[in-house]
Coordinates of C-alpha atoms in Angstrom, one line a residue:
X15 CA -0.1 -0.1 0.0
X16 CA 1.4 3.4 -1.0
X17 CA 0.8 5.6 1.9
X18 CA 2.8 8.5 0.5
X19 CA 0.2 8.8 -2.4
X20 CA -2.8 8.5 0.0
X21 CA -1.1 11.2 2.3
X22 CA -0.3 13.4 -0.6
X23 CA -3.9 13.3 -2.1
X24 CA -5.4 14.2 1.5
X25 CA -2.8 16.8 2.3
X26 CA -3.7 18.6 -1.0
X27 CA -7.4 18.3 -0.4
X28 CA -7.3 19.5 3.3
X29 CA -4.5 22.0 2.9
X30 CA -2.4 20.8 5.7
X31 CA 1.1 19.4 6.0
X32 CA 1.6 16.2 4.3
X33 CA 3.9 14.7 6.9
X34 CA 1.3 15.3 9.6
X35 CA -1.3 13.5 7.5
X36 CA 1.0 10.6 6.7
X37 CA 1.6 10.3 10.4
X38 CA -2.0 9.9 11.1
X39 CA -2.6 7.5 8.5
X40 CA 0.3 5.2 9.7
X41 CA -0.8 5.5 13.2
X42 CA -4.4 4.1 12.1
X43 CA -3.3 1.6 9.8
X44 CA -0.9 0.1 12.5
X45 CA -4.3 -0.8 14.1
X46 CA -5.5 -2.6 11.0
X47 CA -8.0 0.1 10.1
X48 CA -9.0 -0.1 6.6
X49 CA -7.4 2.6 4.3
X50 CA -10.9 4.2 3.3
X51 CA -11.7 4.3 7.0
X52 CA -8.5 5.8 8.1
X53 CA -8.7 8.3 5.3
X54 CA -12.2 9.4 6.4
X55 CA -10.9 9.8 10.1
X56 CA -7.9 11.8 8.9
X57 CA -10.4 14.1 6.9
X58 CA -12.7 14.6 10.2
X59 CA -9.7 15.3 12.3
X60 CA -8.5 18.0 10.0
X61 CA -12.0 19.5 9.5
X62 CA -12.4 18.2 5.8
X63 CA -15.8 16.4 6.5
X64 CA -16.4 13.0 5.1
X65 CA -15.8 13.5 1.3
X66 CA -13.2 16.1 0.7
X67 CA -13.1 17.2 -2.8
X68 CA -12.7 13.6 -4.3
X69 CA -15.0 13.0 -7.3
X70 CA -18.4 11.3 -6.9
X71 CA -18.1 7.6 -7.0
X72 CA -18.5 5.6 -10.1
X73 CA -21.8 3.4 -10.3
X74 CA -20.4 0.1 -11.2
X75 CA -21.4 -3.6 -11.6
X76 CA -20.2 -6.0 -8.8
X77 CA -18.2 -8.1 -11.3
X78 CA -16.0 -4.8 -12.2
X79 CA -15.1 -4.0 -8.8
X80 CA -11.4 -4.5 -8.1
X81 CA -9.2 -3.2 -5.2
X82 CA -8.1 -0.3 -7.2
X83 CA -11.4 1.2 -6.8
X84 CA -11.5 3.9 -4.0
X85 CA -15.4 4.6 -3.6
X86 CA -18.1 2.8 -5.7
X87 CA -22.0 3.1 -6.0
X88 CA -23.7 -0.4 -6.5
X89 CA -27.3 -1.6 -6.9
X90 CA -27.3 -5.1 -5.4
X91 CA -29.3 -7.8 -3.5
X92 CA -28.3 -8.6 0.1
X93 CA -27.6 -12.4 0.2
X94 CA -26.4 -12.9 3.7
X95 CA -26.0 -10.8 7.0
X96 CA -24.0 -11.6 10.1
X97 CA -23.3 -9.6 13.2
X98 CA -20.4 -9.8 15.4
X99 CA -18.2 -7.7 17.7
X100 CA -14.5 -6.7 16.9
X101 CA -11.6 -4.9 18.7
X102 CA -11.1 -2.0 16.8
X103 CA -8.5 0.9 18.0
X104 CA -9.0 -0.5 21.5
X105 CA -12.8 -0.6 21.3
X106 CA -15.3 -3.1 21.0
X107 CA -17.4 -2.3 17.8
X108 CA -20.3 -4.3 16.5
X109 CA -20.2 -4.8 12.8
X110 CA -22.5 -6.2 10.1
X111 CA -21.0 -8.5 7.3
X112 CA -21.9 -10.8 4.6
X113 CA -22.4 -10.9 0.9
X114 CA -24.2 -8.8 -1.8
X115 CA -24.7 -9.6 -5.4
X116 CA -25.9 -8.4 -8.8
X117 CA -26.3 -10.0 -12.1
X118 CA -22.7 -10.0 -12.5
X119 CA -21.0 -11.3 -9.3
X120 CA -20.9 -11.6 -5.6
X121 CA -18.9 -9.6 -3.2
X122 CA -18.6 -9.5 0.6
X123 CA -19.2 -6.5 2.6
X124 CA -18.6 -5.1 6.1
X125 CA -20.9 -2.5 7.4
X126 CA -19.5 -0.5 10.3
X127 CA -23.0 0.8 11.4
X128 CA -26.4 -0.8 11.2
X129 CA -28.0 0.5 8.0
X130 CA -31.1 -1.5 8.8
X131 CA -31.1 -3.9 5.8
X132 CA -31.8 -7.5 5.7
X133 CA -31.2 -10.5 3.4
X134 CA -33.3 -10.2 0.4
X135 CA -33.4 -6.4 0.3
X136 CA -32.5 -4.7 -2.9
X137 CA -30.4 -1.7 -2.3
X138 CA -28.5 1.0 -3.8
X139 CA -25.4 1.6 -1.9
X140 CA -23.5 5.0 -2.6
X141 CA -19.8 5.8 -1.8
X142 CA -18.8 2.5 -0.5
X143 CA -15.1 2.2 0.2
X144 CA -13.2 -1.0 -1.5
X145 CA -10.6 -2.9 0.5
X146 CA -8.6 -6.2 0.0
X147 CA -10.1 -9.0 2.3
X148 CA -8.5 -12.4 2.1
X149 CA -7.3 -11.7 -1.3
X150 CA -10.6 -10.3 -2.8
X151 CA -12.1 -7.0 -2.9
X152 CA -14.6 -6.3 -0.3
X153 CA -17.2 -3.1 0.2
X154 CA -16.8 -1.1 3.4
X155 CA -19.8 0.8 4.4
X156 CA -19.0 3.5 6.5
X157 CA -20.4 6.8 7.8
X158 CA -20.1 8.5 4.5
X159 CA -22.0 5.7 2.7
X160 CA -25.5 6.0 1.7
X161 CA -27.9 3.0 1.7
X162 CA -31.4 3.1 0.1
X163 CA -33.9 0.8 -1.3
X164 CA -33.4 0.2 -5.0
X165 CA -36.3 1.3 -7.4
X166 CA -36.6 -2.4 -8.7
X167 CA -35.9 -5.7 -7.1
X168 CA -32.3 -7.0 -8.3
X169 CA -32.4 -10.5 -9.8
X170 CA -29.5 -12.8 -9.0
X171 CA -28.6 -16.4 -9.3
X172 CA -27.4 -17.0 -6.0
X173 CA -29.1 -18.2 -2.8
X174 CA -30.5 -15.6 -0.6
X175 CA -30.2 -16.3 3.1
X176 CA -27.5 -18.0 5.2
X177 CA -28.7 -21.5 5.4
X178 CA -26.0 -24.0 4.4
X179 CA -25.1 -27.7 4.7
X180 CA -21.7 -28.4 6.5
X181 CA -20.2 -29.5 3.2
X182 CA -20.8 -26.1 1.6
X183 CA -19.3 -24.3 4.5
X184 CA -15.9 -22.5 3.7
X185 CA -13.4 -20.3 5.9
X186 CA -14.4 -16.6 5.6
X187 CA -18.2 -17.4 5.4
X188 CA -20.2 -14.9 7.4
X189 CA -23.9 -14.9 8.4
X190 CA -24.4 -18.6 8.0
X191 CA -27.1 -20.9 9.6
X192 CA -26.6 -24.6 10.2
X193 CA -28.8 -27.4 11.3
X194 CA -26.5 -30.1 13.2
X195 CA -26.0 -32.7 15.8
X196 CA -23.3 -31.9 18.5
X197 CA -20.9 -35.0 18.3
X198 CA -18.2 -33.8 20.6
X199 CA -18.1 -31.0 23.0
X200 CA -15.4 -29.9 25.6
X201 CA -15.2 -26.9 28.1
X202 CA -11.9 -24.9 27.8
X203 CA -10.3 -22.1 29.6
X204 CA -8.1 -20.0 27.3
X205 CA -6.1 -17.0 27.8
X206 CA -7.8 -14.2 25.5
X207 CA -7.5 -10.5 25.1
X208 CA -9.5 -9.7 28.1
X209 CA -7.7 -12.4 30.4
X210 CA -9.1 -16.1 31.0
X211 CA -12.1 -17.1 28.9
X212 CA -14.5 -20.0 29.0
X213 CA -15.4 -21.6 25.7
X214 CA -16.7 -24.7 24.3
X215 CA -15.0 -26.7 21.6
X216 CA -16.3 -29.6 19.7
X217 CA -17.4 -31.2 16.5
X218 CA -20.9 -31.0 14.9
X219 CA -22.3 -33.0 11.9
X220 CA -24.9 -33.2 9.4
X221 CA -25.9 -35.8 6.6
X222 CA -23.1 -34.0 4.4
X223 CA -20.0 -33.5 6.6
X224 CA -18.4 -32.9 10.1
X225 CA -16.8 -29.6 11.3
X226 CA -15.2 -28.2 14.4
X227 CA -16.8 -25.5 16.2
X228 CA -16.0 -23.0 18.9
X229 CA -18.8 -21.2 21.1
X230 CA -17.1 -18.1 22.5
X231 CA -20.4 -17.7 24.8
X232 CA -20.8 -20.9 26.2
X233 CA -24.4 -22.0 26.1
X234 CA -26.1 -24.8 27.8
X235 CA -27.9 -26.1 24.8
X236 CA -24.7 -27.3 23.5
X237 CA -24.2 -30.7 24.7
X238 CA -23.2 -33.9 23.1
X239 CA -26.0 -35.4 21.3
X240 CA -28.2 -32.3 21.1
X241 CA -29.7 -31.4 17.7
X242 CA -29.7 -27.9 17.0
X243 CA -30.3 -24.9 14.6
X244 CA -27.5 -22.5 15.0
X245 CA -28.0 -19.2 13.4
X246 CA -25.6 -16.2 12.5
X247 CA -22.1 -18.0 12.6
X248 CA -18.9 -17.1 11.1
X249 CA -16.4 -19.3 9.8
X250 CA -12.5 -19.0 10.1
X251 CA -9.7 -21.4 9.1
X252 CA -8.4 -23.4 12.0
X253 CA -5.5 -25.9 11.3
X254 CA -6.2 -25.7 7.7
X255 CA -10.0 -26.7 7.6
X256 CA -13.2 -24.5 8.2
X257 CA -14.2 -23.9 11.9
X258 CA -17.8 -22.8 12.9
X259 CA -17.6 -19.8 15.3
X260 CA -20.6 -18.8 17.6
X261 CA -20.6 -15.3 18.9
X262 CA -22.8 -13.5 21.5
X263 CA -25.1 -12.6 18.4
X264 CA -25.4 -16.3 17.4
X265 CA -28.8 -18.1 18.3
X266 CA -29.2 -21.6 19.3
X267 CA -32.5 -23.4 19.0
X268 CA -33.1 -27.2 19.8
X269 CA -34.7 -29.0 16.8
X270 CA -37.8 -31.1 17.3
X271 CA -36.4 -34.0 14.9
X272 CA -33.0 -35.7 15.0
X273 CA -30.4 -34.4 12.4
X274 CA -29.1 -37.4 10.2
X275 CA -25.4 -37.6 10.3
X276 CA -23.2 -39.4 8.0
X277 CA -21.1 -42.2 9.5
X278 CA -18.6 -42.4 6.6
X279 CA -16.5 -39.5 5.5
X280 CA -17.0 -38.6 1.8
X281 CA -14.5 -40.4 -0.6
X282 CA -12.9 -38.0 -3.1
X283 CA -10.1 -38.2 -5.4
X284 CA -7.1 -36.6 -4.2
X285 CA -7.5 -34.0 -6.8
X286 CA -11.1 -33.2 -5.6
X287 CA -10.0 -32.9 -2.0
X288 CA -7.0 -30.8 -2.4
X289 CA -9.1 -28.6 -4.7
X290 CA -11.5 -27.9 -1.7
X291 CA -8.9 -26.0 0.0
X292 CA -9.2 -28.3 3.1
X293 CA -11.8 -30.7 4.7
X294 CA -12.4 -31.7 8.2
X295 CA -13.3 -35.2 7.4
X296 CA -12.5 -36.9 4.1
X297 CA -11.3 -40.2 2.7
X298 CA -9.0 -41.0 -0.1
X299 CA -7.5 -44.0 -1.6
X300 CA -4.1 -44.3 -3.3
X301 CA -0.8 -46.0 -3.6
X302 CA 2.2 -44.8 -1.4
X303 CA 4.9 -43.6 -3.5
X304 CA 7.6 -42.6 -0.8
X305 CA 8.1 -42.3 2.9
X306 CA 9.6 -39.0 3.4
X307 CA 12.5 -37.5 5.5
X308 CA 11.2 -36.9 9.1
X309 CA 9.6 -40.2 9.3
X310 CA 10.1 -43.1 11.8
X311 CA 12.0 -42.2 15.0
X312 CA 11.9 -38.5 15.8
X313 CA 12.2 -36.2 18.6
X314 CA 9.5 -33.6 19.7
X315 CA 10.1 -30.4 21.9
X316 CA 8.7 -31.1 25.4
X317 CA 7.3 -27.4 25.5
X318 CA 5.2 -27.3 22.3
X319 CA 5.5 -30.7 20.5
X320 CA 7.1 -29.5 17.4
X321 CA 9.6 -31.7 15.8
X322 CA 13.3 -31.0 16.9
X323 CA 15.8 -30.8 14.5
X324 CA 19.5 -31.3 15.6
X325 CA 18.3 -30.4 19.2
X326 CA 16.8 -27.2 18.1
X327 CA 13.0 -26.2 18.4
X328 CA 11.8 -23.4 16.1
X329 CA 10.0 -21.7 19.2
X330 CA 12.2 -22.7 22.1
X331 CA 15.7 -23.2 21.0
X332 CA 18.1 -25.8 22.5
X333 CA 16.0 -28.5 24.1
X334 CA 16.1 -32.2 25.1
X335 CA 13.8 -33.6 22.5
X336 CA 11.3 -36.3 23.5
X337 CA 11.1 -39.5 21.3
X338 CA 8.1 -40.4 19.2
X339 CA 7.0 -42.0 16.2
X340 CA 5.8 -40.7 12.9
X341 CA 5.2 -41.2 9.0
X342 CA 4.9 -38.8 6.4
X343 CA 4.0 -40.7 3.2
X344 CA 3.4 -39.4 -0.1
X345 CA 0.1 -40.9 -1.5
X346 CA -1.0 -40.7 -5.2
X347 CA -4.3 -42.0 -6.8
X348 CA -3.5 -40.9 -10.4
X349 CA -5.2 -37.3 -10.1
X350 CA -2.8 -35.7 -7.4
X351 CA -0.7 -36.4 -4.5
X352 CA -1.1 -35.5 -0.7
X353 CA 1.2 -36.0 2.1
X354 CA -0.3 -38.4 4.7
X355 CA 0.9 -38.0 8.3
X356 CA 0.3 -40.9 10.7
X357 CA 0.6 -40.2 14.5
X358 CA 2.5 -42.5 16.9
X359 CA -0.4 -44.9 17.2
X360 CA -1.0 -45.3 13.5
X361 CA 2.8 -45.4 13.1
X362 CA 3.1 -48.2 15.8
X363 CA 0.6 -50.3 13.8
X364 CA 2.3 -50.0 10.4
X365 CA 5.7 -50.5 11.9
X366 CA 4.6 -53.5 14.1
X367 CA 5.7 -52.3 17.2
X368 CA 5.8 -49.3 19.6
X369 CA 8.2 -46.8 20.6
X370 CA 10.3 -49.0 22.8
X371 CA 10.7 -51.5 19.9
X372 CA 11.6 -48.8 17.5
X373 CA 14.4 -47.5 20.0
X374 CA 15.6 -51.1 20.5
X375 CA 15.8 -51.5 16.8
X376 CA 17.8 -48.2 16.3
X377 CA 20.1 -49.1 19.3
X378 CA 20.9 -52.5 17.5
X379 CA 21.6 -51.0 14.1
X380 CA 23.2 -47.9 15.8
X381 CA 21.1 -45.7 13.3
X382 CA 17.6 -44.4 13.9
X383 CA 17.0 -44.5 10.0
X384 CA 16.5 -48.2 10.3
X385 CA 12.9 -47.5 11.6
X386 CA 12.0 -45.3 8.7
X387 CA 13.5 -47.9 6.3
X388 CA 11.5 -50.8 7.7
X389 CA 8.4 -48.8 7.5
X390 CA 9.1 -47.7 3.8
X391 CA 9.7 -51.3 3.0
X392 CA 6.3 -52.1 4.2
X393 CA 4.3 -49.2 2.8
X394 CA 5.8 -48.2 -0.5
X395 CA 3.8 -49.5 -3.6
X396 CA 0.9 -50.7 -1.7
X397 CA -2.5 -49.1 -1.8
X398 CA -4.2 -47.8 1.3
X399 CA -7.5 -46.0 2.4
X400 CA -6.9 -42.8 4.4
X401 CA -9.5 -41.0 6.4
X402 CA -8.5 -37.7 8.3
X403 CA -8.5 -34.0 8.3
X404 CA -7.0 -32.2 5.1
X405 CA -5.2 -29.0 5.1
X406 CA -3.9 -27.0 2.1
X407 CA -1.5 -24.2 2.1
X408 CA 1.5 -22.7 0.1
X409 CA 3.6 -25.8 1.1
X410 CA 1.1 -28.3 -0.5
X411 CA -1.8 -30.6 0.9
X412 CA -1.4 -32.6 4.2
X413 CA -3.8 -35.1 5.4
X414 CA -3.7 -36.1 9.2
X415 CA -4.9 -39.5 9.2
X416 CA -7.4 -40.9 12.0
X417 CA -7.7 -44.3 9.9
X418 CA -4.9 -45.9 7.6
X419 CA -5.6 -49.3 6.3
X420 CA -4.8 -51.5 3.2
X421 CA -7.4 -50.6 0.4
X422 CA -9.8 -53.3 -0.5
X423 CA -10.2 -51.5 -3.9
X424 CA -8.2 -50.2 -6.7
X425 CA -7.3 -46.6 -6.3
X426 CA -6.4 -46.3 -10.0
X427 CA -10.0 -47.3 -11.0
X428 CA -11.4 -44.7 -8.6
X429 CA -9.0 -42.1 -10.3
X430 CA -10.3 -43.1 -13.7
X431 CA -13.9 -42.8 -12.5
X432 CA -13.3 -39.4 -11.0
X433 CA -11.5 -38.0 -14.2
X434 CA -14.4 -39.4 -16.4
X435 CA -17.0 -37.8 -14.0
X436 CA -15.1 -34.5 -14.5
X437 CA -15.1 -34.8 -18.2
X438 CA -18.9 -35.4 -18.5

């Protein structure tokens, strides 16, 4: 972001010193204030009002908006709206956020005040700022934004309202509603921004998928086995998968009928699984091509559990590592590859012995690598069914396995079927 150009523009409009304006902007940006909000704040501070001498914003289609836009006017249909509290310049502020659309596309928005609209409303939004959020443009509705009912209803090819099945939930979603069964729940106390905070964490499921959740305002209705409709949640990424978050604005209502929960994880080709961007519970079948370095006998930091390399933890420096077992294997089904990680229990199963057996073998051979070599001899070239939680990042795709067993079917056949389906 070129703060200099923004400061120069503001200083020219307001007739004040550029360096003073730049300092004000930088101070606000350090608190993660969006650039359009920061500019409005500086204008008010120096008596420039909300708009300065900038030209009127252009009326544009949603599909044309980029982060190069400063202010825009759009006529849209409100798809979703969620409400939550954020910490902003040291204060707790309530914001509204969700998605709007027109015939050309969908864009997310954040409203810094309550404009009174709801999902389904057709609106003309004037002088909305544009910022980048998770790599995409987002509308910012602030105190210089105008919101009015549109002259005609905006037709869109997108679902209005926040109801979603778990399989369709993605990180970054806001204002979502789900109907689920609580499968697991634990009470925890964490150190938050306001000291120790009690929360609930666990897993919910429906007939399409399972996802982790966090309730930041622990509710008595959330207990194992409860069937619930939960409205107004937001979704963030946690350990590479979507995680449902309940706030003080979320509502929880017991359902009269039980929610069906899929016992089996959805089986996907590796390519489709990786293409999802991350899944909490998924199953793939493929051949082990390689057992990677860092498998077999490893050492972990006693403080954080990270793998220790040459007696060094990335977080805690020199440590006396604790012995552990792990496998990192490359699995290929013909469509793509994924790194499968087995914990100590699954590693003991494929190795045929526990930690003590591995330490004895390494001692006899005077080489820790013998354990990884034995595991590779057992796994490489064979087909396995793997179920677990998939995360995808800049370093590739990783599947943390909870089940790992010899496949009863041919992964190549599954790959061919998946590719044929894509081609239809």
